[in-house]
JSON list of C-alpha atoms in Angstrom, two decimals:
[
{"chain": "A", "resi": 354, "resn": "GLY", "atom": "CA", "xyz": [53.02, 123.93, 102.00]},
{"chain": "A", "resi": 355, "resn": "ALA", "atom": "CA", "xyz": [55.60, 122.05, 104.01]},
{"chain": "A", "resi": 356, "resn": "VAL", "atom": "CA", "xyz": [57.01, 118.87, 102.48]},
{"chain": "A", "resi": 357, "resn": "VAL", "atom": "CA", "xyz": [57.65, 115.61, 104.27]},
{"chain": "A", "resi": 358, "resn": "SER", "atom": "CA", "xyz": [59.42, 112.74, 102.57]},
{"chain": "A", "resi": 359, "resn": "GLN", "atom": "CA", "xyz": [59.38, 109.11, 103.52]},
{"chain": "A", "resi": 360, "resn": "HIS", "atom": "CA", "xyz": [61.74, 106.37, 102.42]},
{"chain": "A", "resi": 361, "resn": "PRO", "atom": "CA", "xyz": [61.36, 103.70, 101.23]},
{"chain": "A", "resi": 362, "resn": "SER", "atom": "CA", "xyz": [57.96, 103.97, 99.62]},
{"chain": "A", "resi": 363, "resn": "ARG", "atom": "CA", "xyz": [57.64, 100.22, 99.44]},
{"chain": "A", "resi": 364, "resn": "VAL", "atom": "CA", "xyz": [59.58, 97.39, 101.02]},
{"chain": "A", "resi": 365, "resn": "ILE", "atom": "CA", "xyz": [59.31, 93.62, 100.96]},
{"chain": "A", "resi": 366, "resn": "CYS", "atom": "CA", "xyz": [61.24, 91.65, 103.53]},
{"chain": "A", "resi": 367, "resn": "LYS", "atom": "CA", "xyz": [61.53, 88.19, 104.96]},
{"chain": "A", "resi": 368, "resn": "SER", "atom": "CA", "xyz": [60.02, 87.29, 108.30]},
{"chain": "A", "resi": 369, "resn": "GLY", "atom": "CA", "xyz": [62.49, 87.88, 111.12]},
{"chain": "A", "resi": 370, "resn": "THR", "atom": "CA", "xyz": [64.39, 90.71, 109.51]},
{"chain": "A", "resi": 371, "resn": "SER", "atom": "CA", "xyz": [64.34, 94.36, 110.55]},
{"chain": "A", "resi": 372, "resn": "VAL", "atom": "CA", "xyz": [63.19, 97.24, 108.40]},
{"chain": "A", "resi": 373, "resn": "LYS", "atom": "CA", "xyz": [64.00, 100.92, 108.85]},
{"chain": "A", "resi": 374, "resn": "ILE", "atom": "CA", "xyz": [61.73, 103.65, 107.54]},
{"chain": "A", "resi": 375, "resn": "GLU", "atom": "CA", "xyz": [62.93, 107.24, 107.36]},
{"chain": "A", "resi": 376, "resn": "CYS", "atom": "CA", "xyz": [60.81, 110.35, 107.66]},
{"chain": "A", "resi": 377, "resn": "ARG", "atom": "CA", "xyz": [62.28, 113.72, 106.76]},
{"chain": "A", "resi": 378, "resn": "SER", "atom": "CA", "xyz": [60.93, 117.23, 106.86]},
{"chain": "A", "resi": 379, "resn": "LEU", "atom": "CA", "xyz": [62.48, 118.82, 103.78]},
{"chain": "A", "resi": 380, "resn": "ASP", "atom": "CA", "xyz": [61.90, 122.53, 104.17]},
{"chain": "A", "resi": 381, "resn": "PHE", "atom": "CA", "xyz": [61.16, 123.02, 107.83]},
{"chain": "A", "resi": 382, "resn": "GLN", "atom": "CA", "xyz": [62.27, 121.90, 111.26]},
{"chain": "A", "resi": 383, "resn": "ALA", "atom": "CA", "xyz": [60.04, 119.46, 113.07]},
{"chain": "A", "resi": 384, "resn": "THR", "atom": "CA", "xyz": [60.31, 119.10, 116.82]},
{"chain": "A", "resi": 385, "resn": "THR", "atom": "CA", "xyz": [57.51, 116.57, 116.79]},
{"chain": "A", "resi": 386, "resn": "MET", "atom": "CA", "xyz": [56.79, 113.77, 114.36]},
{"chain": "A", "resi": 387, "resn": "PHE", "atom": "CA", "xyz": [54.11, 111.13, 114.45]},
{"chain": "A", "resi": 388, "resn": "TRP", "atom": "CA", "xyz": [54.05, 107.57, 113.20]},
{"chain": "A", "resi": 389, "resn": "TYR", "atom": "CA", "xyz": [50.78, 106.04, 112.07]},
{"chain": "A", "resi": 390, "resn": "ARG", "atom": "CA", "xyz": [49.68, 102.71, 110.80]},
{"chain": "A", "resi": 391, "resn": "GLN", "atom": "CA", "xyz": [46.81, 102.40, 108.37]},
{"chain": "A", "resi": 392, "resn": "PHE", "atom": "CA", "xyz": [44.94, 99.26, 107.40]},
{"chain": "A", "resi": 393, "resn": "PRO", "atom": "CA", "xyz": [43.03, 99.14, 104.11]},
{"chain": "A", "resi": 394, "resn": "LYS", "atom": "CA", "xyz": [39.99, 101.40, 104.04]},
{"chain": "A", "resi": 395, "resn": "GLN", "atom": "CA", "xyz": [40.47, 102.40, 107.66]},
{"chain": "A", "resi": 396, "resn": "SER", "atom": "CA", "xyz": [41.52, 105.52, 109.46]},
{"chain": "A", "resi": 397, "resn": "LEU", "atom": "CA", "xyz": [44.98, 106.29, 110.74]},
{"chain": "A", "resi": 398, "resn": "MET", "atom": "CA", "xyz": [46.04, 104.59, 113.93]},
{"chain": "A", "resi": 399, "resn": "LEU", "atom": "CA", "xyz": [48.57, 106.58, 115.92]},
{"chain": "A", "resi": 400, "resn": "MET", "atom": "CA", "xyz": [51.49, 104.40, 116.99]},
{"chain": "A", "resi": 401, "resn": "ALA", "atom": "CA", "xyz": [53.79, 106.88, 118.65]},
{"chain": "A", "resi": 402, "resn": "THR", "atom": "CA", "xyz": [54.81, 110.48, 119.01]},
{"chain": "A", "resi": 403, "resn": "SER", "atom": "CA", "xyz": [58.45, 111.22, 118.30]},
{"chain": "A", "resi": 404, "resn": "ASN", "atom": "CA", "xyz": [60.07, 114.23, 119.94]},
{"chain": "A", "resi": 405, "resn": "GLU", "atom": "CA", "xyz": [63.49, 115.47, 118.88]},
{"chain": "A", "resi": 406, "resn": "GLY", "atom": "CA", "xyz": [66.13, 114.65, 121.44]},
{"chain": "A", "resi": 407, "resn": "SER", "atom": "CA", "xyz": [63.92, 112.60, 123.72]},
{"chain": "A", "resi": 408, "resn": "LYS", "atom": "CA", "xyz": [62.26, 109.22, 123.91]},
{"chain": "A", "resi": 409, "resn": "ALA", "atom": "CA", "xyz": [59.19, 108.56, 121.85]},
{"chain": "A", "resi": 410, "resn": "THR", "atom": "CA", "xyz": [55.79, 108.28, 123.47]},
{"chain": "A", "resi": 411, "resn": "TYR", "atom": "CA", "xyz": [54.00, 105.09, 122.44]},
{"chain": "A", "resi": 412, "resn": "GLU", "atom": "CA", "xyz": [50.28, 104.54, 122.29]},
{"chain": "A", "resi": 413, "resn": "GLN", "atom": "CA", "xyz": [48.71, 101.81, 124.34]},
{"chain": "A", "resi": 414, "resn": "GLY", "atom": "CA", "xyz": [49.17, 98.42, 122.77]},
{"chain": "A", "resi": 415, "resn": "VAL", "atom": "CA", "xyz": [52.18, 99.40, 120.64]},
{"chain": "A", "resi": 416, "resn": "GLU", "atom": "CA", "xyz": [55.33, 97.50, 121.55]},
{"chain": "A", "resi": 417, "resn": "LYS", "atom": "CA", "xyz": [58.18, 99.95, 121.92]},
{"chain": "A", "resi": 418, "resn": "ASP", "atom": "CA", "xyz": [60.80, 97.20, 121.61]},
{"chain": "A", "resi": 419, "resn": "LYS", "atom": "CA", "xyz": [59.33, 96.09, 118.32]},
{"chain": "A", "resi": 420, "resn": "PHE", "atom": "CA", "xyz": [58.77, 99.51, 116.80]},
{"chain": "A", "resi": 421, "resn": "LEU", "atom": "CA", "xyz": [61.92, 101.47, 117.57]},
{"chain": "A", "resi": 422, "resn": "ILE", "atom": "CA", "xyz": [61.70, 105.20, 116.99]},
{"chain": "A", "resi": 423, "resn": "ASN", "atom": "CA", "xyz": [64.60, 107.59, 116.86]},
{"chain": "A", "resi": 424, "resn": "HIS", "atom": "CA", "xyz": [64.29, 111.35, 116.35]},
{"chain": "A", "resi": 425, "resn": "ALA", "atom": "CA", "xyz": [67.93, 112.37, 116.24]},
{"chain": "A", "resi": 426, "resn": "SER", "atom": "CA", "xyz": [67.55, 115.70, 114.50]},
{"chain": "A", "resi": 427, "resn": "LEU", "atom": "CA", "xyz": [64.97, 118.35, 113.77]},
{"chain": "A", "resi": 428, "resn": "THR", "atom": "CA", "xyz": [64.46, 116.98, 110.27]},
{"chain": "A", "resi": 429, "resn": "LEU", "atom": "CA", "xyz": [64.68, 113.21, 110.65]},
{"chain": "A", "resi": 430, "resn": "SER", "atom": "CA", "xyz": [62.79, 110.53, 112.49]},
{"chain": "A", "resi": 431, "resn": "THR", "atom": "CA", "xyz": [63.17, 106.81, 111.87]},
{"chain": "A", "resi": 432, "resn": "LEU", "atom": "CA", "xyz": [60.93, 103.87, 112.60]},
{"chain": "A", "resi": 433, "resn": "THR", "atom": "CA", "xyz": [62.54, 100.45, 112.76]},
{"chain": "A", "resi": 434, "resn": "VAL", "atom": "CA", "xyz": [60.31, 97.40, 112.70]},
{"chain": "A", "resi": 435, "resn": "THR", "atom": "CA", "xyz": [62.39, 94.75, 114.42]},
{"chain": "A", "resi": 436, "resn": "SER", "atom": "CA", "xyz": [62.02, 91.04, 113.75]},
{"chain": "A", "resi": 437, "resn": "ALA", "atom": "CA", "xyz": [59.19, 91.71, 111.35]},
{"chain": "A", "resi": 438, "resn": "HIS", "atom": "CA", "xyz": [56.37, 89.21, 110.98]},
{"chain": "A", "resi": 439, "resn": "PRO", "atom": "CA", "xyz": [53.60, 88.94, 108.37]},
{"chain": "A", "resi": 440, "resn": "GLU", "atom": "CA", "xyz": [51.14, 90.59, 110.75]},
{"chain": "A", "resi": 441, "resn": "ASP", "atom": "CA", "xyz": [53.34, 93.71, 110.66]},
{"chain": "A", "resi": 442, "resn": "SER", "atom": "CA", "xyz": [52.52, 94.11, 106.98]},
{"chain": "A", "resi": 443, "resn": "SER", "atom": "CA", "xyz": [50.74, 97.43, 106.65]},
{"chain": "A", "resi": 444, "resn": "PHE", "atom": "CA", "xyz": [50.92, 100.99, 105.40]},
{"chain": "A", "resi": 445, "resn": "TYR", "atom": "CA", "xyz": [53.01, 103.21, 107.67]},
{"chain": "A", "resi": 446, "resn": "ILE", "atom": "CA", "xyz": [52.68, 106.98, 107.51]},
{"chain": "A", "resi": 447, "resn": "CYS", "atom": "CA", "xyz": [54.73, 109.64, 109.23]},
{"chain": "A", "resi": 448, "resn": "SER", "atom": "CA", "xyz": [53.82, 113.24, 109.80]},
{"chain": "A", "resi": 449, "resn": "ALA", "atom": "CA", "xyz": [55.53, 116.30, 111.20]},
{"chain": "A", "resi": 450, "resn": "LEU", "atom": "CA", "xyz": [54.67, 119.43, 113.09]},
{"chain": "A", "resi": 451, "resn": "GLU", "atom": "CA", "xyz": [56.59, 122.53, 112.13]},
{"chain": "A", "resi": 452, "resn": "ALA", "atom": "CA", "xyz": [58.55, 123.97, 115.04]},
{"chain": "A", "resi": 453, "resn": "GLY", "atom": "CA", "xyz": [56.91, 127.15, 116.23]},
{"chain": "A", "resi": 454, "resn": "LEU", "atom": "CA", "xyz": [53.86, 126.58, 114.03]},
{"chain": "A", "resi": 455, "resn": "GLN", "atom": "CA", "xyz": [52.53, 123.39, 115.42]},
{"chain": "A", "resi": 456, "resn": "GLU", "atom": "CA", "xyz": [48.93, 123.70, 114.52]},
{"chain": "A", "resi": 457, "resn": "THR", "atom": "CA", "xyz": [49.10, 121.73, 111.30]},
{"chain": "A", "resi": 458, "resn": "GLN", "atom": "CA", "xyz": [50.35, 118.24, 110.63]},
{"chain": "A", "resi": 459, "resn": "TYR", "atom": "CA", "xyz": [52.10, 117.52, 107.30]},
{"chain": "A", "resi": 460, "resn": "PHE", "atom": "CA", "xyz": [52.23, 113.96, 106.10]},
{"chain": "A", "resi": 461, "resn": "GLY", "atom": "CA", "xyz": [54.77, 111.85, 104.29]},
{"chain": "A", "resi": 462, "resn": "PRO", "atom": "CA", "xyz": [53.68, 109.75, 101.32]},
{"chain": "A", "resi": 463, "resn": "GLY", "atom": "CA", "xyz": [53.69, 106.54, 103.33]},
{"chain": "A", "resi": 464, "resn": "THR", "atom": "CA", "xyz": [55.58, 103.25, 103.24]},
{"chain": "A", "resi": 465, "resn": "ARG", "atom": "CA", "xyz": [53.98, 99.99, 102.25]},
{"chain": "A", "resi": 466, "resn": "LEU", "atom": "CA", "xyz": [55.56, 97.13, 104.15]},
{"chain": "A", "resi": 467, "resn": "LEU", "atom": "CA", "xyz": [55.05, 93.52, 103.13]},
{"chain": "A", "resi": 468, "resn": "VAL", "atom": "CA", "xyz": [56.56, 90.82, 105.30]},
{"chain": "A", "resi": 469, "resn": "LEU", "atom": "CA", "xyz": [56.75, 87.40, 103.69]},
{"chain": "B", "resi": 710, "resn": "ALA", "atom": "CA", "xyz": [39.45, 112.06, 125.35]},
{"chain": "B", "resi": 711, "resn": "GLN", "atom": "CA", "xyz": [38.40, 113.83, 122.22]},
{"chain": "B", "resi": 712, "resn": "THR", "atom": "CA", "xyz": [36.34, 111.97, 119.65]},
{"chain": "B", "resi": 713, "resn": "VAL", "atom": "CA", "xyz": [35.70, 112.76, 116.02]},
{"chain": "B", "resi": 714, "resn": "THR", "atom": "CA", "xyz": [32.73, 111.25, 114.21]},
{"chain": "B", "resi": 715, "resn": "GLN", "atom": "CA", "xyz": [32.15, 111.02, 110.49]},
{"chain": "B", "resi": 716, "resn": "SER", "atom": "CA", "xyz": [28.77, 109.42, 110.00]},
{"chain": "B", "resi": 717, "resn": "GLN", "atom": "CA", "xyz": [28.96, 109.01, 106.22]},
{"chain": "B", "resi": 718, "resn": "PRO", "atom": "CA", "xyz": [31.25, 106.08, 105.28]},
{"chain": "B", "resi": 719, "resn": "GLU", "atom": "CA", "xyz": [30.63, 106.59, 101.56]},
{"chain": "B", "resi": 720, "resn": "MET", "atom": "CA", "xyz": [29.25, 109.35, 99.39]},
{"chain": "B", "resi": 721, "resn": "SER", "atom": "CA", "xyz": [29.04, 110.10, 95.72]},
{"chain": "B", "resi": 722, "resn": "VAL", "atom": "CA", "xyz": [28.45, 113.25, 93.74]},
{"chain": "B", "resi": 723, "resn": "GLN", "atom": "CA", "xyz": [28.01, 114.10, 90.11]},
{"chain": "B", "resi": 724, "resn": "GLU", "atom": "CA", "xyz": [30.82, 116.01, 88.51]},
{"chain": "B", "resi": 725, "resn": "ALA", "atom": "CA", "xyz": [30.33, 119.80, 88.79]},
{"chain": "B", "resi": 726, "resn": "GLU", "atom": "CA", "xyz": [27.80, 119.39, 91.59]},
{"chain": "B", "resi": 727, "resn": "THR", "atom": "CA", "xyz": [28.20, 120.31, 95.25]},
{"chain": "B", "resi": 728, "resn": "VAL", "atom": "CA", "xyz": [28.60, 117.86, 98.11]},
{"chain": "B", "resi": 729, "resn": "THR", "atom": "CA", "xyz": [28.82, 118.26, 101.86]},
{"chain": "B", "resi": 730, "resn": "LEU", "atom": "CA", "xyz": [30.70, 115.90, 104.16]},
{"chain": "B", "resi": 731, "resn": "SER", "atom": "CA", "xyz": [29.74, 115.94, 107.81]},
{"chain": "B", "resi": 732, "resn": "CYS", "atom": "CA", "xyz": [31.92, 115.80, 110.90]},
{"chain": "B", "resi": 733, "resn": "THR", "atom": "CA", "xyz": [31.10, 116.17, 114.57]},
{"chain": "B", "resi": 734, "resn": "TYR", "atom": "CA", "xyz": [33.43, 116.14, 117.50]},
{"chain": "B", "resi": 735, "resn": "ASP", "atom": "CA", "xyz": [33.34, 116.05, 121.24]},
{"chain": "B", "resi": 736, "resn": "THR", "atom": "CA", "xyz": [35.52, 118.20, 123.45]},
{"chain": "B", "resi": 737, "resn": "SER", "atom": "CA", "xyz": [35.32, 120.24, 126.62]},
{"chain": "B", "resi": 738, "resn": "GLU", "atom": "CA", "xyz": [37.96, 122.65, 125.43]},
{"chain": "B", "resi": 739, "resn": "ASN", "atom": "CA", "xyz": [37.31, 126.13, 124.10]},
{"chain": "B", "resi": 740, "resn": "ASN", "atom": "CA", "xyz": [40.37, 126.60, 121.91]},
{"chain": "B", "resi": 741, "resn": "TYR", "atom": "CA", "xyz": [41.33, 124.00, 119.33]},
{"chain": "B", "resi": 742, "resn": "TYR", "atom": "CA", "xyz": [41.93, 123.37, 115.65]},
{"chain": "B", "resi": 743, "resn": "LEU", "atom": "CA", "xyz": [39.94, 121.43, 113.11]},
{"chain": "B", "resi": 744, "resn": "PHE", "atom": "CA", "xyz": [41.14, 120.02, 109.82]},
{"chain": "B", "resi": 745, "resn": "TRP", "atom": "CA", "xyz": [39.99, 118.22, 106.73]},
{"chain": "B", "resi": 746, "resn": "TYR", "atom": "CA", "xyz": [42.54, 115.98, 105.07]},
{"chain": "B", "resi": 747, "resn": "LYS", "atom": "CA", "xyz": [42.17, 114.26, 101.71]},
{"chain": "B", "resi": 748, "resn": "GLN", "atom": "CA", "xyz": [43.70, 110.87, 100.94]},
{"chain": "B", "resi": 749, "resn": "PRO", "atom": "CA", "xyz": [43.49, 110.03, 97.21]},
{"chain": "B", "resi": 750, "resn": "PRO", "atom": "CA", "xyz": [44.28, 106.56, 95.83]},
{"chain": "B", "resi": 751, "resn": "SER", "atom": "CA", "xyz": [47.98, 107.41, 96.02]},
{"chain": "B", "resi": 752, "resn": "ARG", "atom": "CA", "xyz": [47.42, 107.40, 99.83]},
{"chain": "B", "resi": 753, "resn": "GLN", "atom": "CA", "xyz": [49.29, 110.68, 100.31]},
{"chain": "B", "resi": 754, "resn": "MET", "atom": "CA", "xyz": [47.48, 112.66, 103.01]},
{"chain": "B", "resi": 755, "resn": "ILE", "atom": "CA", "xyz": [46.87, 116.21, 101.84]},
{"chain": "B", "resi": 756, "resn": "LEU", "atom": "CA", "xyz": [45.65, 119.10, 103.95]},
{"chain": "B", "resi": 757, "resn": "VAL", "atom": "CA", "xyz": [42.47, 120.50, 102.44]},
{"chain": "B", "resi": 758, "resn": "ILE", "atom": "CA", "xyz": [41.44, 123.15, 104.92]},
{"chain": "B", "resi": 759, "resn": "ARG", "atom": "CA", "xyz": [41.81, 124.08, 108.56]},
{"chain": "B", "resi": 760, "resn": "GLN", "atom": "CA", "xyz": [39.82, 126.14, 111.05]},
{"chain": "B", "resi": 761, "resn": "GLU", "atom": "CA", "xyz": [40.81, 127.75, 114.32]},
{"chain": "B", "resi": 762, "resn": "ALA", "atom": "CA", "xyz": [38.02, 127.46, 116.87]},
{"chain": "B", "resi": 763, "resn": "TYR", "atom": "CA", "xyz": [38.44, 131.04, 118.05]},
{"chain": "B", "resi": 764, "resn": "LYS", "atom": "CA", "xyz": [37.64, 132.35, 114.58]},
{"chain": "B", "resi": 765, "resn": "GLN", "atom": "CA", "xyz": [33.96, 132.76, 113.86]},
{"chain": "B", "resi": 766, "resn": "GLN", "atom": "CA", "xyz": [34.47, 133.14, 110.13]},
{"chain": "B", "resi": 767, "resn": "ASN", "atom": "CA", "xyz": [34.29, 129.89, 108.20]},
{"chain": "B", "resi": 768, "resn": "ALA", "atom": "CA", "xyz": [37.49, 128.95, 106.40]},
{"chain": "B", "resi": 769, "resn": "THR", "atom": "CA", "xyz": [37.51, 128.83, 102.60]},
{"chain": "B", "resi": 770, "resn": "GLU", "atom": "CA", "xyz": [40.05, 127.46, 100.15]},
{"chain": "B", "resi": 771, "resn": "ASN", "atom": "CA", "xyz": [38.95, 127.85, 96.55]},
{"chain": "B", "resi": 772, "resn": "ARG", "atom": "CA", "xyz": [36.21, 125.24, 95.97]},
{"chain": "B", "resi": 773, "resn": "PHE", "atom": "CA", "xyz": [36.42, 123.98, 99.54]},
{"chain": "B", "resi": 774, "resn": "SER", "atom": "CA", "xyz": [34.67, 125.64, 102.45]},
{"chain": "B", "resi": 775, "resn": "VAL", "atom": "CA", "xyz": [33.59, 124.64, 105.90]},
{"chain": "B", "resi": 776, "resn": "ASN", "atom": "CA", "xyz": [30.51, 125.21, 107.99]},
{"chain": "B", "resi": 777, "resn": "PHE", "atom": "CA", "xyz": [31.85, 125.49, 111.51]},
{"chain": "B", "resi": 778, "resn": "GLN", "atom": "CA", "xyz": [29.20, 125.42, 114.21]},
{"chain": "B", "resi": 779, "resn": "LYS", "atom": "CA", "xyz": [31.07, 125.62, 117.49]},
{"chain": "B", "resi": 780, "resn": "ALA", "atom": "CA", "xyz": [28.09, 125.29, 119.79]},
{"chain": "B", "resi": 781, "resn": "ALA", "atom": "CA", "xyz": [26.90, 122.23, 117.93]},
{"chain": "B", "resi": 782, "resn": "LYS", "atom": "CA", "xyz": [30.48, 120.90, 117.63]},
{"chain": "B", "resi": 783, "resn": "SER", "atom": "CA", "xyz": [30.00, 120.42, 113.94]},
{"chain": "B", "resi": 784, "resn": "PHE", "atom": "CA", "xyz": [32.54, 120.93, 111.17]},
{"chain": "B", "resi": 785, "resn": "SER", "atom": "CA", "xyz": [31.25, 120.04, 107.73]},
{"chain": "B", "resi": 786, "resn": "LEU", "atom": "CA", "xyz": [33.16, 120.32, 104.46]},
{"chain": "B", "resi": 787, "resn": "LYS", "atom": "CA", "xyz": [31.50, 121.62, 101.33]},
{"chain": "B", "resi": 788, "resn": "ILE", "atom": "CA", "xyz": [33.05, 120.87, 97.97]},
{"chain": "B", "resi": 789, "resn": "SER", "atom": "CA", "xyz": [31.69, 123.00, 95.14]},
{"chain": "B", "resi": 790, "resn": "ASP", "atom": "CA", "xyz": [32.00, 122.25, 91.44]},
{"chain": "B", "resi": 791, "resn": "SER", "atom": "CA", "xyz": [33.20, 118.72, 92.19]},
{"chain": "B", "resi": 792, "resn": "GLN", "atom": "CA", "xyz": [35.97, 117.41, 89.98]},
{"chain": "B", "resi": 793, "resn": "LEU", "atom": "CA", "xyz": [37.08, 113.87, 89.22]},
{"chain": "B", "resi": 794, "resn": "GLY", "atom": "CA", "xyz": [40.29, 114.55, 91.12]},
{"chain": "B", "resi": 795, "resn": "ASP", "atom": "CA", "xyz": [38.28, 115.09, 94.28]},
{"chain": "B", "resi": 796, "resn": "THR", "atom": "CA", "xyz": [37.64, 111.36, 94.46]},
{"chain": "B", "resi": 797, "resn": "ALA", "atom": "CA", "xyz": [39.35, 110.32, 97.70]},
{"chain": "B", "resi": 798, "resn": "MET", "atom": "CA", "xyz": [38.95, 109.46, 101.34]},
{"chain": "B", "resi": 799, "resn": "TYR", "atom": "CA", "xyz": [38.32, 112.52, 103.45]},
{"chain": "B", "resi": 800, "resn": "PHE", "atom": "CA", "xyz": [39.30, 112.61, 107.11]},
{"chain": "B", "resi": 801, "resn": "CYS", "atom": "CA", "xyz": [38.17, 115.13, 109.65]},
{"chain": "B", "resi": 802, "resn": "ALA", "atom": "CA", "xyz": [40.68, 115.80, 112.44]},
{"chain": "B", "resi": 803, "resn": "PHE", "atom": "CA", "xyz": [40.76, 117.62, 115.76]},
{"chain": "B", "resi": 804, "resn": "ARG", "atom": "CA", "xyz": [43.76, 119.05, 117.55]},
{"chain": "B", "resi": 805, "resn": "SER", "atom": "CA", "xyz": [43.68, 120.46, 121.03]},
{"chain": "B", "resi": 806, "resn": "ASN", "atom": "CA", "xyz": [45.37, 123.76, 121.75]},
{"chain": "B", "resi": 807, "resn": "THR", "atom": "CA", "xyz": [47.08, 122.20, 124.75]},
{"chain": "B", "resi": 808, "resn": "GLY", "atom": "CA", "xyz": [48.60, 119.09, 123.20]},
{"chain": "B", "resi": 809, "resn": "ASN", "atom": "CA", "xyz": [50.15, 117.85, 119.99]},
{"chain": "B", "resi": 810, "resn": "GLN", "atom": "CA", "xyz": [47.98, 114.83, 119.38]},
{"chain": "B", "resi": 811, "resn": "PHE", "atom": "CA", "xyz": [45.51, 114.82, 116.52]},
{"chain": "B", "resi": 812, "resn": "TYR", "atom": "CA", "xyz": [42.29, 112.83, 116.59]},
{"chain": "B", "resi": 813, "resn": "PHE", "atom": "CA", "xyz": [40.95, 111.53, 113.31]},
{"chain": "B", "resi": 814, "resn": "GLY", "atom": "CA", "xyz": [37.51, 110.47, 112.22]},
{"chain": "B", "resi": 815, "resn": "THR", "atom": "CA", "xyz": [36.92, 107.18, 110.44]},
{"chain": "B", "resi": 816, "resn": "GLY", "atom": "CA", "xyz": [36.78, 108.86, 107.06]},
{"chain": "B", "resi": 817, "resn": "THR", "atom": "CA", "xyz": [34.31, 109.36, 104.23]},
{"chain": "B", "resi": 818, "resn": "SER", "atom": "CA", "xyz": [34.98, 107.82, 100.86]},
{"chain": "B", "resi": 819, "resn": "LEU", "atom": "CA", "xyz": [33.89, 110.29, 98.19]},
{"chain": "B", "resi": 820, "resn": "THR", "atom": "CA", "xyz": [33.43, 109.28, 94.58]},
{"chain": "B", "resi": 821, "resn": "VAL", "atom": "CA", "xyz": [32.91, 111.90, 91.90]},
{"chain": "B", "resi": 822, "resn": "ILE", "atom": "CA", "xyz": [30.91, 110.47, 89.03]},
{"chain": "B", "resi": 823, "resn": "PRO", "atom": "CA", "xyz": [31.64, 111.76, 85.53]}
]
């Protein structure tokens, strides 16, 4: 199946700093990528939909100025958590839809963010 | 909006036995896709099986099969010959044919007991 990578897998940062998470589709082109947040033992919470070459669509309650998303190419989307605070600590997961075959979502391995 | 319901927060099964995880959904659409994803302790989401709503035949992938009842809006997952590696969270998901967004259930935590 299609492979999606995510980097870094784990990051610890100080409060007030910004953190960038990369999501790459390795063997296919992805016109659409999704960013999720997952709390322990809970389901995935969709944060935003990232479309190549256009602005991301954010879900209600997600601050677009805090969670900056850039989808500059068909294989890369980035999520930047700006001015991170301890409450932003979470597990962030990206996923991608293969261009032309958009029925199935392929997930990255996730990034664990801890803000001190 | 579409909703996906998984009514079993936790389940357990003896190794080599069969277990069925339930999932129901609500939609007014006729064409859509349904998925089961597995999330093991590593937290990597893995596609287990998918079903197109227009197909009457139930999807099968080795030990995994689904019972898709379109009229009842039910999409259960059957795991045969359960293995220890099947221990994971299982999420049922719905995708409309007209949009890109996926809707996930709350998950079922499955434990395979040796």
